[in-house]
Amino acid sequence: MRNLLTILLCSTLISCASTQKDQNTDPTVYQLDQVDAPTKWIIHISPIYPKKAAEEKLEGWIKMSAVITENGKVTEIQVLDSQPKGVFEKEAKRAFGKWVYKPALLNGKTVKVYREETLEFKI
């Protein structure tokens, strides 16, 4: 019985601690014009030109959006537009997901921001 009470108490404490941690994280995603210092990429991974597109000498671009976290990581990547459609999206998202940014600052604290990037594919 005593072991059962100890287990219940420990799981309650762990649950409370994880809930409190989640409550301290600011869920707000700011626009770049709302912050004091915007993000700036510090690691930029170039996409690999898709083999089929290179063979066909296709060029194009892709516009994406993402959330840049307080740690400078790229998350929640969405394709907004591309030309030609269905050719460069997969590789552009893979490369963009590996970029690292200097985080945005608001009132001296790092914050999440919404950012758009356009990648061009030229031979």
Coordinates of C-alpha atoms in Angstrom, one line a residue, residues 5 12 18 28 31 47 53 59 62 93 97 105 107 117 120:
L5 CA 1.0 5.8 -2.5
T12 CA 1.3 13.5 -9.6
S18 CA 5.5 19.1 -16.8
T28 CA 3.0 33.4 -29.4
Q31 CA 5.7 38.7 -37.2
P47 CA 19.3 22.4 -51.6
A53 CA 14.9 18.6 -63.0
E59 CA 14.6 26.0 -63.4
I62 CA 9.7 27.8 -54.2
K93 CA 11.8 21.8 -47.5
G97 CA 14.6 22.5 -42.3
L105 CA 14.5 39.3 -29.9
N107 CA 12.3 43.1 -25.0
E117 CA 11.9 32.4 -47.6
E120 CA 15.6 29.7 -56.5

